[in-house]
Amino acid sequence: MTNDYIKPPVEIRYKNELDALKSVDIGKKPENWVLSPKAVRTFILGGIIKTADGKMQIKRKFYGNDALVERCIITLAGNRGLMLVGEPGTAKTMLSELLSAACCGISTNTVQGTAGTTEDMIKYSWNYAMLLSKGPCREALVPAPLLIGMEQGIFARFEEITRTPAEIQDSLISVMSDQILNIPELENEGLVFAKQGFNIIGTANTRDKGVNEMSGALKRRFNFETVEPVRDVRLEKEIIIREAQDLAKTGHIDQPIDTDAAELLAVTYHELREGVTSEGTKLEKPNAVMSTAEAISVFYQTMSSAYYYGDGKTDLKELTQNLLGAVCKENKDDLEKLKSYFRIAVKEKSASEGGIWTEYLDTAKYLK
């Protein structure tokens, strides 16, 4: 049952939409793709399609630059990899998942980059019991995402590539150049040729810049696309509400969304991220990641507290405490910047708008 999954893969979560698009898709498709580039675009950016049963609304899933999505799709249809870069929390991973599910039908062929990622986690490893019993043979081989992608003609996703040691990153170079993976232990049978449809989607966040900088040789094998934070407050509010609804459904939390609190949080994150209030007053930006993903986490945590401990009504004191934890978890100096935000921006809105902003301002005394 998919309802038992904490986070269903994209291809399961949106199976009805993918099936509907596939049934009406008459566009030109790259070899081994499930959908045409036009249908992939519709799946990610939304639209209305005509099916045998009438019209169907395809939900918009990525809010950002539509042209960026189109460029990503065309890159993946070519012979260069796609590298999505940007601040943490800008939906790079989500876009990578959506592209993989729509183009290949599978989004879970993934390497998660860390300081401990090794080459066998990317390419292949061995079943050592079978290796000792039968020697080097295909049966003893345990394929990793790169090898799986090459053999099946699907995408391999490499998350947070710059957190991986440089020498491990560079193990991709020969494969991306020649589309061949050599397994020396298998001797004459050890050459694996990539099937049509194979490609690599990488992600890297700009906060990791300089940690394990990608080599020039590897960079040349990718097309880079920068995913920007959401700049529109109304759109950010919509995203917070939509994602909170989905999370609540998954967590079996049956209560309405407090749209006023969602707007309040969207404005807070936007103004702290931009360093200026809606009235034009300059603010000192926190060092913390002020991403939409963080705002969703703060909102859902507050919503969960109201459901389990309260009467279902959003507690702004709890919201402020969760905001405090999110903003100050990396740098305690951000506490003063958050206090300053309440003294300036929230006070301005309390004076001009009143209502929930006055109640929000009153919670500043809990910022300790």
Short mmCIF file of C-alpha atoms in Angstrom, two decimals:
data_model
loop_
_atom_site.label_atom_id
_atom_site.label_comp_id
_atom_site.label_asym_id
_atom_site.label_seq_id
_atom_site.Cartn_x
_atom_site.Cartn_y
_atom_site.Cartn_z
CA MET A 1 0.00 0.00 0.00
CA THR A 2 1.45 3.35 -1.06
CA ASN A 3 -0.28 4.97 1.93
CA ASP A 4 2.23 3.15 4.14
CA TYR A 5 5.20 4.90 2.51
CA ILE A 6 6.64 7.96 4.25
CA LYS A 7 7.72 9.36 0.89
CA PRO A 8 6.39 7.48 -2.15
CA PRO A 9 8.64 7.75 -5.24
CA VAL A 10 7.43 10.28 -7.81
CA GLU A 11 6.48 7.53 -10.26
CA ILE A 12 4.11 6.06 -7.64
CA ARG A 13 2.87 9.34 -6.18
CA TYR A 14 1.85 10.65 -9.62
CA LYS A 15 1.15 7.34 -11.35
CA ASN A 16 -2.29 8.40 -12.59
CA GLU A 17 -0.89 11.52 -14.25
CA LEU A 18 2.03 9.66 -15.81
CA ASP A 19 -0.27 6.94 -17.15
CA ALA A 20 -2.66 9.52 -18.58
CA LEU A 21 0.13 11.45 -20.27
CA LYS A 22 1.57 8.24 -21.70
CA SER A 23 -1.81 7.24 -23.14
CA VAL A 24 -2.20 10.49 -25.11
CA ASP A 25 1.45 11.27 -25.87
CA ILE A 26 2.08 11.45 -29.62
CA GLY A 27 5.17 13.67 -29.45
CA LYS A 28 8.62 12.73 -30.66
CA LYS A 29 10.54 10.81 -27.98
CA PRO A 30 14.28 10.31 -27.50
CA GLU A 31 15.27 6.65 -27.61
CA ASN A 32 14.12 4.68 -24.53
CA TRP A 33 12.20 7.60 -22.97
CA VAL A 34 8.76 6.93 -21.45
CA LEU A 35 7.36 10.35 -22.45
CA SER A 36 8.18 12.91 -25.10
CA PRO A 37 9.86 16.19 -24.04
CA LYS A 38 6.51 17.99 -24.50
CA ALA A 39 4.75 15.54 -22.18
CA VAL A 40 7.60 15.72 -19.65
CA ARG A 41 7.21 19.52 -19.63
CA THR A 42 3.46 19.20 -19.03
CA PHE A 43 4.04 16.70 -16.21
CA ILE A 44 6.38 19.07 -14.38
CA LEU A 45 4.81 22.46 -15.16
CA GLY A 46 1.18 21.38 -15.31
CA GLY A 47 -1.59 21.77 -17.88
CA ILE A 48 -4.81 20.26 -19.17
CA ILE A 49 -4.79 17.18 -21.38
CA LYS A 50 -7.56 15.44 -23.30
CA THR A 51 -8.04 11.79 -22.38
CA ALA A 52 -10.51 9.14 -23.48
CA ASP A 53 -12.61 10.04 -20.41
CA GLY A 54 -12.53 13.78 -21.03
CA LYS A 55 -10.16 16.45 -19.78
CA MET A 56 -7.62 15.95 -17.02
CA GLN A 57 -5.75 18.58 -15.02
CA ILE A 58 -2.05 17.83 -14.62
CA LYS A 59 -0.82 19.40 -11.39
CA ARG A 60 2.06 21.87 -11.49
CA LYS A 61 4.89 20.44 -9.41
CA PHE A 62 7.82 22.81 -9.91
CA TYR A 63 7.44 26.53 -9.28
CA GLY A 64 10.21 28.49 -10.88
CA ASN A 65 11.67 29.31 -14.26
CA ASP A 66 9.72 27.42 -16.93
CA ALA A 67 12.48 27.98 -19.49
CA LEU A 68 14.96 26.33 -17.11
CA VAL A 69 12.81 23.18 -17.06
CA GLU A 70 12.69 23.13 -20.85
CA ARG A 71 16.48 23.48 -21.06
CA CYS A 72 16.93 20.65 -18.55
CA ILE A 73 14.77 18.33 -20.63
CA ILE A 74 16.67 19.12 -23.84
CA THR A 75 20.02 18.63 -22.07
CA LEU A 76 18.97 15.17 -20.92
CA ALA A 77 17.93 14.27 -24.46
CA GLY A 78 21.50 15.01 -25.59
CA ASN A 79 24.94 13.66 -24.77
CA ARG A 80 25.84 15.90 -21.82
CA GLY A 81 24.89 15.43 -18.21
CA LEU A 82 22.69 17.88 -16.30
CA MET A 83 24.01 19.64 -13.18
CA LEU A 84 21.46 21.49 -11.03
CA VAL A 85 23.08 24.01 -8.70
CA GLY A 86 21.70 26.51 -6.20
CA GLU A 87 21.08 27.30 -2.56
CA PRO A 88 19.93 24.43 -0.31
CA GLY A 89 16.18 24.00 -0.33
CA THR A 90 15.57 25.28 -3.86
CA ALA A 91 13.94 22.02 -5.04
CA LYS A 92 16.93 20.74 -7.03
CA THR A 93 16.36 17.20 -5.79
CA MET A 94 12.63 17.38 -6.47
CA LEU A 95 13.26 18.58 -10.03
CA SER A 96 15.78 15.77 -10.51
CA GLU A 97 13.20 13.23 -9.30
CA LEU A 98 10.47 14.63 -11.53
CA LEU A 99 12.69 14.57 -14.61
CA SER A 100 13.82 11.00 -13.93
CA ALA A 101 10.31 9.69 -13.31
CA ALA A 102 8.85 11.35 -16.41
CA CYS A 103 11.69 10.48 -18.79
CA CYS A 104 12.65 7.01 -17.54
CA GLY A 105 9.79 5.84 -15.35
CA ILE A 106 12.08 5.50 -12.33
CA SER A 107 13.48 8.14 -9.97
CA THR A 108 15.19 5.96 -7.37
CA ASN A 109 18.42 5.10 -9.23
CA THR A 110 20.39 7.42 -6.97
CA VAL A 111 23.77 8.01 -5.35
CA GLN A 112 23.75 10.28 -2.28
CA GLY A 113 27.04 12.14 -2.18
CA THR A 114 28.81 12.37 1.19
CA ALA A 115 32.40 12.53 2.42
CA GLY A 116 32.20 8.75 2.77
CA THR A 117 30.99 7.98 -0.76
CA THR A 118 33.28 5.51 -2.50
CA GLU A 119 33.68 4.48 -6.13
CA ASP A 120 31.94 1.13 -5.63
CA MET A 121 28.83 2.97 -4.38
CA ILE A 122 28.70 4.67 -7.77
CA LYS A 123 29.76 1.91 -10.19
CA TYR A 124 29.60 -1.63 -8.79
CA SER A 125 30.69 -3.88 -5.93
CA TRP A 126 30.86 -7.63 -5.32
CA ASN A 127 28.99 -10.31 -3.43
CA TYR A 128 32.13 -11.57 -1.69
CA ALA A 129 30.65 -14.93 -0.65
CA MET A 130 29.81 -15.68 -4.28
CA LEU A 131 33.11 -14.17 -5.43
CA LEU A 132 35.03 -16.62 -3.23
CA SER A 133 32.83 -19.49 -4.37
CA LYS A 134 32.72 -18.85 -8.13
CA GLY A 135 35.40 -16.28 -8.78
CA PRO A 136 34.84 -13.05 -10.75
CA CYS A 137 31.64 -13.57 -12.73
CA ARG A 138 28.62 -11.54 -13.63
CA GLU A 139 26.53 -13.40 -11.07
CA ALA A 140 28.77 -12.14 -8.28
CA LEU A 141 28.58 -8.53 -9.46
CA VAL A 142 26.42 -6.07 -7.48
CA PRO A 143 25.56 -3.16 -9.78
CA ALA A 144 25.43 0.39 -8.39
CA PRO A 145 23.40 3.27 -9.90
CA LEU A 146 25.88 4.15 -12.66
CA LEU A 147 26.05 0.59 -13.99
CA ILE A 148 22.27 0.15 -13.61
CA GLY A 149 21.68 3.34 -15.59
CA MET A 150 24.02 2.29 -18.38
CA GLU A 151 22.58 -1.20 -18.75
CA GLN A 152 18.92 -0.18 -18.57
CA GLY A 153 19.21 3.07 -20.51
CA ILE A 154 17.88 5.24 -17.67
CA PHE A 155 19.18 8.20 -15.69
CA ALA A 156 21.55 7.90 -12.75
CA ARG A 157 21.03 10.66 -10.17
CA PHE A 158 24.04 11.91 -8.19
CA GLU A 159 22.89 14.04 -5.26
CA GLU A 160 25.22 16.60 -3.64
CA ILE A 161 28.17 15.69 -5.82
CA THR A 162 30.48 18.33 -4.31
CA ARG A 163 30.27 16.65 -0.91
CA THR A 164 32.06 13.68 -2.48
CA PRO A 165 35.89 13.57 -2.62
CA ALA A 166 37.25 14.96 -5.89
CA GLU A 167 38.90 11.69 -6.94
CA ILE A 168 35.54 9.90 -6.58
CA GLN A 169 33.77 12.58 -8.61
CA ASP A 170 36.33 12.19 -11.40
CA SER A 171 35.54 8.49 -11.74
CA LEU A 172 32.56 9.71 -13.81
CA ILE A 173 34.75 11.37 -16.46
CA SER A 174 35.66 8.33 -18.55
CA VAL A 175 32.11 6.98 -18.47
CA MET A 176 30.60 10.32 -19.54
CA SER A 177 33.20 10.72 -22.28
CA ASP A 178 33.14 7.25 -23.83
CA GLN A 179 29.80 5.89 -22.55
CA ILE A 180 31.70 2.73 -21.58
CA LEU A 181 32.37 1.21 -18.15
CA ASN A 182 35.23 -1.24 -17.85
CA ILE A 183 35.04 -4.00 -15.22
CA PRO A 184 38.61 -5.38 -15.28
CA GLU A 185 37.80 -8.44 -13.14
CA LEU A 186 35.53 -9.80 -15.90
CA GLU A 187 38.31 -9.54 -18.52
CA ASN A 188 36.88 -9.89 -22.06
CA GLU A 189 33.29 -9.64 -20.81
CA GLY A 190 34.01 -6.59 -18.69
CA LEU A 191 33.08 -3.83 -21.15
CA VAL A 192 29.62 -2.38 -20.50
CA PHE A 193 28.29 -0.05 -23.20
CA ALA A 194 25.68 2.52 -22.21
CA LYS A 195 22.27 1.99 -23.80
CA GLN A 196 20.32 4.78 -25.44
CA GLY A 197 18.53 6.89 -22.83
CA PHE A 198 21.34 6.78 -20.27
CA ASN A 199 22.38 10.09 -18.71
CA ILE A 200 23.40 11.59 -15.38
CA ILE A 201 21.64 14.25 -13.32
CA GLY A 202 23.79 15.81 -10.62
CA THR A 203 22.94 18.32 -7.90
CA ALA A 204 25.24 20.58 -5.92
CA ASN A 205 24.44 23.36 -3.49
CA THR A 206 26.34 26.62 -3.58
CA ARG A 207 26.96 26.53 0.17
CA ASP A 208 29.33 23.61 -0.47
CA LYS A 209 31.37 25.58 -3.01
CA GLY A 210 35.05 24.94 -2.37
CA VAL A 211 34.45 21.87 -0.20
CA ASN A 212 35.26 19.42 -2.99
CA GLU A 213 35.30 21.63 -6.06
CA MET A 214 34.50 19.81 -9.30
CA SER A 215 37.42 19.51 -11.69
CA GLY A 216 37.33 21.43 -14.95
CA ALA A 217 37.31 18.14 -16.87
CA LEU A 218 34.16 16.97 -15.08
CA LYS A 219 32.43 20.34 -15.38
CA ARG A 220 32.86 20.26 -19.15
CA ARG A 221 30.76 17.10 -19.31
CA PHE A 222 27.74 18.76 -17.71
CA ASN A 223 25.37 21.55 -18.66
CA PHE A 224 24.86 23.69 -15.54
CA GLU A 225 21.49 25.13 -14.58
CA THR A 226 21.03 27.36 -11.51
CA VAL A 227 17.79 26.84 -9.58
CA GLU A 228 16.89 30.12 -7.88
CA PRO A 229 14.88 30.56 -4.65
CA VAL A 230 11.21 31.50 -4.96
CA ARG A 231 11.04 35.30 -5.12
CA ASP A 232 7.26 35.78 -5.10
CA VAL A 233 5.72 35.81 -1.60
CA ARG A 234 2.29 34.73 -2.84
CA LEU A 235 3.81 31.82 -4.72
CA GLU A 236 5.87 30.83 -1.68
CA LYS A 237 2.70 30.83 0.41
CA GLU A 238 1.01 28.55 -2.14
CA ILE A 239 3.94 26.14 -2.03
CA ILE A 240 3.93 26.04 1.79
CA ILE A 241 0.20 25.32 1.82
CA ARG A 242 0.38 22.67 -0.91
CA GLU A 243 3.32 20.81 0.62
CA ALA A 244 1.85 21.02 4.13
CA GLN A 245 -1.39 19.50 2.81
CA ASP A 246 0.53 16.64 1.20
CA LEU A 247 2.58 16.05 4.36
CA ALA A 248 -0.56 16.14 6.51
CA LYS A 249 -2.24 13.61 4.26
CA THR A 250 0.78 11.30 4.47
CA GLY A 251 0.97 11.73 8.25
CA HIS A 252 -2.81 11.21 8.69
CA ILE A 253 -3.17 14.66 10.25
CA ASP A 254 -6.77 15.66 9.64
CA GLN A 255 -7.07 19.39 10.15
CA PRO A 256 -7.48 22.47 7.95
CA ILE A 257 -4.46 24.53 6.89
CA ASP A 258 -4.09 27.92 8.59
CA THR A 259 -3.56 30.04 5.47
CA ASP A 260 -2.95 33.22 7.49
CA ALA A 261 -0.07 31.56 9.35
CA ALA A 262 1.29 30.25 6.04
CA GLU A 263 1.29 33.78 4.63
CA LEU A 264 2.95 35.13 7.77
CA LEU A 265 5.73 32.54 7.48
CA ALA A 266 6.16 33.10 3.73
CA VAL A 267 6.61 36.84 4.31
CA THR A 268 9.06 36.21 7.16
CA TYR A 269 11.25 33.92 5.07
CA HIS A 270 11.09 36.18 2.03
CA GLU A 271 12.08 39.32 3.93
CA LEU A 272 14.87 37.63 5.90
CA ARG A 273 16.22 36.06 2.71
CA GLU A 274 16.10 39.33 0.75
CA GLY A 275 17.33 41.51 3.62
CA VAL A 276 14.61 44.14 3.23
CA THR A 277 11.04 44.59 4.50
CA SER A 278 8.05 45.19 2.25
CA GLU A 279 8.17 48.79 3.46
CA GLY A 280 11.78 49.13 2.25
CA THR A 281 13.62 48.96 5.59
CA LYS A 282 16.99 47.24 5.38
CA LEU A 283 17.51 44.08 7.44
CA GLU A 284 20.59 42.05 8.31
CA LYS A 285 20.35 38.68 6.56
CA PRO A 286 20.81 35.56 8.70
CA ASN A 287 23.59 33.13 7.82
CA ALA A 288 21.04 30.30 7.94
CA VAL A 289 19.46 28.81 4.83
CA MET A 290 16.19 30.71 4.44
CA SER A 291 14.72 28.36 1.86
CA THR A 292 11.14 27.48 1.05
CA ALA A 293 11.90 23.91 2.12
CA GLU A 294 12.85 25.19 5.60
CA ALA A 295 9.67 27.27 5.76
CA ILE A 296 7.60 24.17 4.92
CA SER A 297 9.35 22.23 7.68
CA VAL A 298 8.68 24.98 10.26
CA PHE A 299 5.02 25.23 9.22
CA TYR A 300 4.40 21.49 9.26
CA GLN A 301 6.12 21.09 12.63
CA THR A 302 3.85 23.79 14.06
CA MET A 303 0.82 22.16 12.45
CA SER A 304 1.75 18.79 13.96
CA SER A 305 2.12 20.32 17.43
CA ALA A 306 -1.34 21.89 17.14
CA TYR A 307 -2.81 18.54 16.09
CA TYR A 308 -1.21 16.36 18.75
CA TYR A 309 -0.94 18.78 21.70
CA GLY A 310 -3.49 21.50 21.06
CA ASP A 311 -6.94 22.03 19.65
CA GLY A 312 -5.86 22.14 15.99
CA LYS A 313 -5.43 25.93 15.97
CA THR A 314 -2.00 27.30 15.02
CA ASP A 315 -0.10 28.50 18.07
CA LEU A 316 2.06 31.47 17.01
CA LYS A 317 4.28 30.99 20.07
CA GLU A 318 5.03 27.48 18.80
CA LEU A 319 5.57 28.84 15.29
CA THR A 320 8.10 31.35 16.61
CA GLN A 321 9.93 28.68 18.59
CA ASN A 322 10.16 26.45 15.52
CA LEU A 323 11.34 29.41 13.44
CA LEU A 324 13.98 30.13 16.08
CA GLY A 325 15.25 26.55 15.91
CA ALA A 326 15.44 26.63 12.11
CA VAL A 327 17.20 29.99 11.85
CA CYS A 328 19.67 29.55 14.70
CA LYS A 329 20.65 25.91 14.32
CA GLU A 330 23.91 26.70 12.50
CA ASN A 331 24.92 30.07 13.91
CA LYS A 332 23.84 31.49 17.28
CA ASP A 333 24.61 35.00 16.00
CA ASP A 334 21.45 34.72 13.91
CA LEU A 335 19.36 35.06 17.07
CA GLU A 336 20.03 38.79 17.22
CA LYS A 337 19.16 39.14 13.54
CA LEU A 338 15.85 37.37 14.15
CA LYS A 339 15.12 39.60 17.16
CA SER A 340 15.92 42.62 14.99
CA TYR A 341 13.46 41.37 12.37
CA PHE A 342 10.68 41.31 14.97
CA ARG A 343 11.63 44.77 16.25
CA ILE A 344 11.56 46.25 12.76
CA ALA A 345 9.55 44.31 10.17
CA VAL A 346 6.94 42.64 12.37
CA LYS A 347 6.41 45.86 14.33
CA GLU A 348 5.87 47.75 11.06
CA LYS A 349 3.22 45.30 9.92
CA SER A 350 1.62 45.17 13.37
CA ALA A 351 1.18 48.93 13.27
CA SER A 352 -0.22 49.03 9.73
CA GLU A 353 -2.14 45.75 9.48
CA GLY A 354 -2.79 44.58 13.05
CA GLY A 355 -4.51 41.22 13.37
CA ILE A 356 -2.23 38.20 13.27
CA TRP A 357 0.86 40.40 12.96
CA THR A 358 0.17 41.97 16.37
CA GLU A 359 -0.17 38.51 17.88
CA TYR A 360 3.02 37.45 16.06
CA LEU A 361 4.91 40.47 17.42
CA ASP A 362 3.87 39.50 20.95
CA THR A 363 5.74 36.17 20.55
CA ALA A 364 9.08 38.02 20.23
CA LYS A 365 9.48 37.69 24.01
CA TYR A 366 10.03 33.94 23.49
CA LEU A 367 13.12 34.55 21.31
CA LYS A 368 15.83 33.51 23.78
#
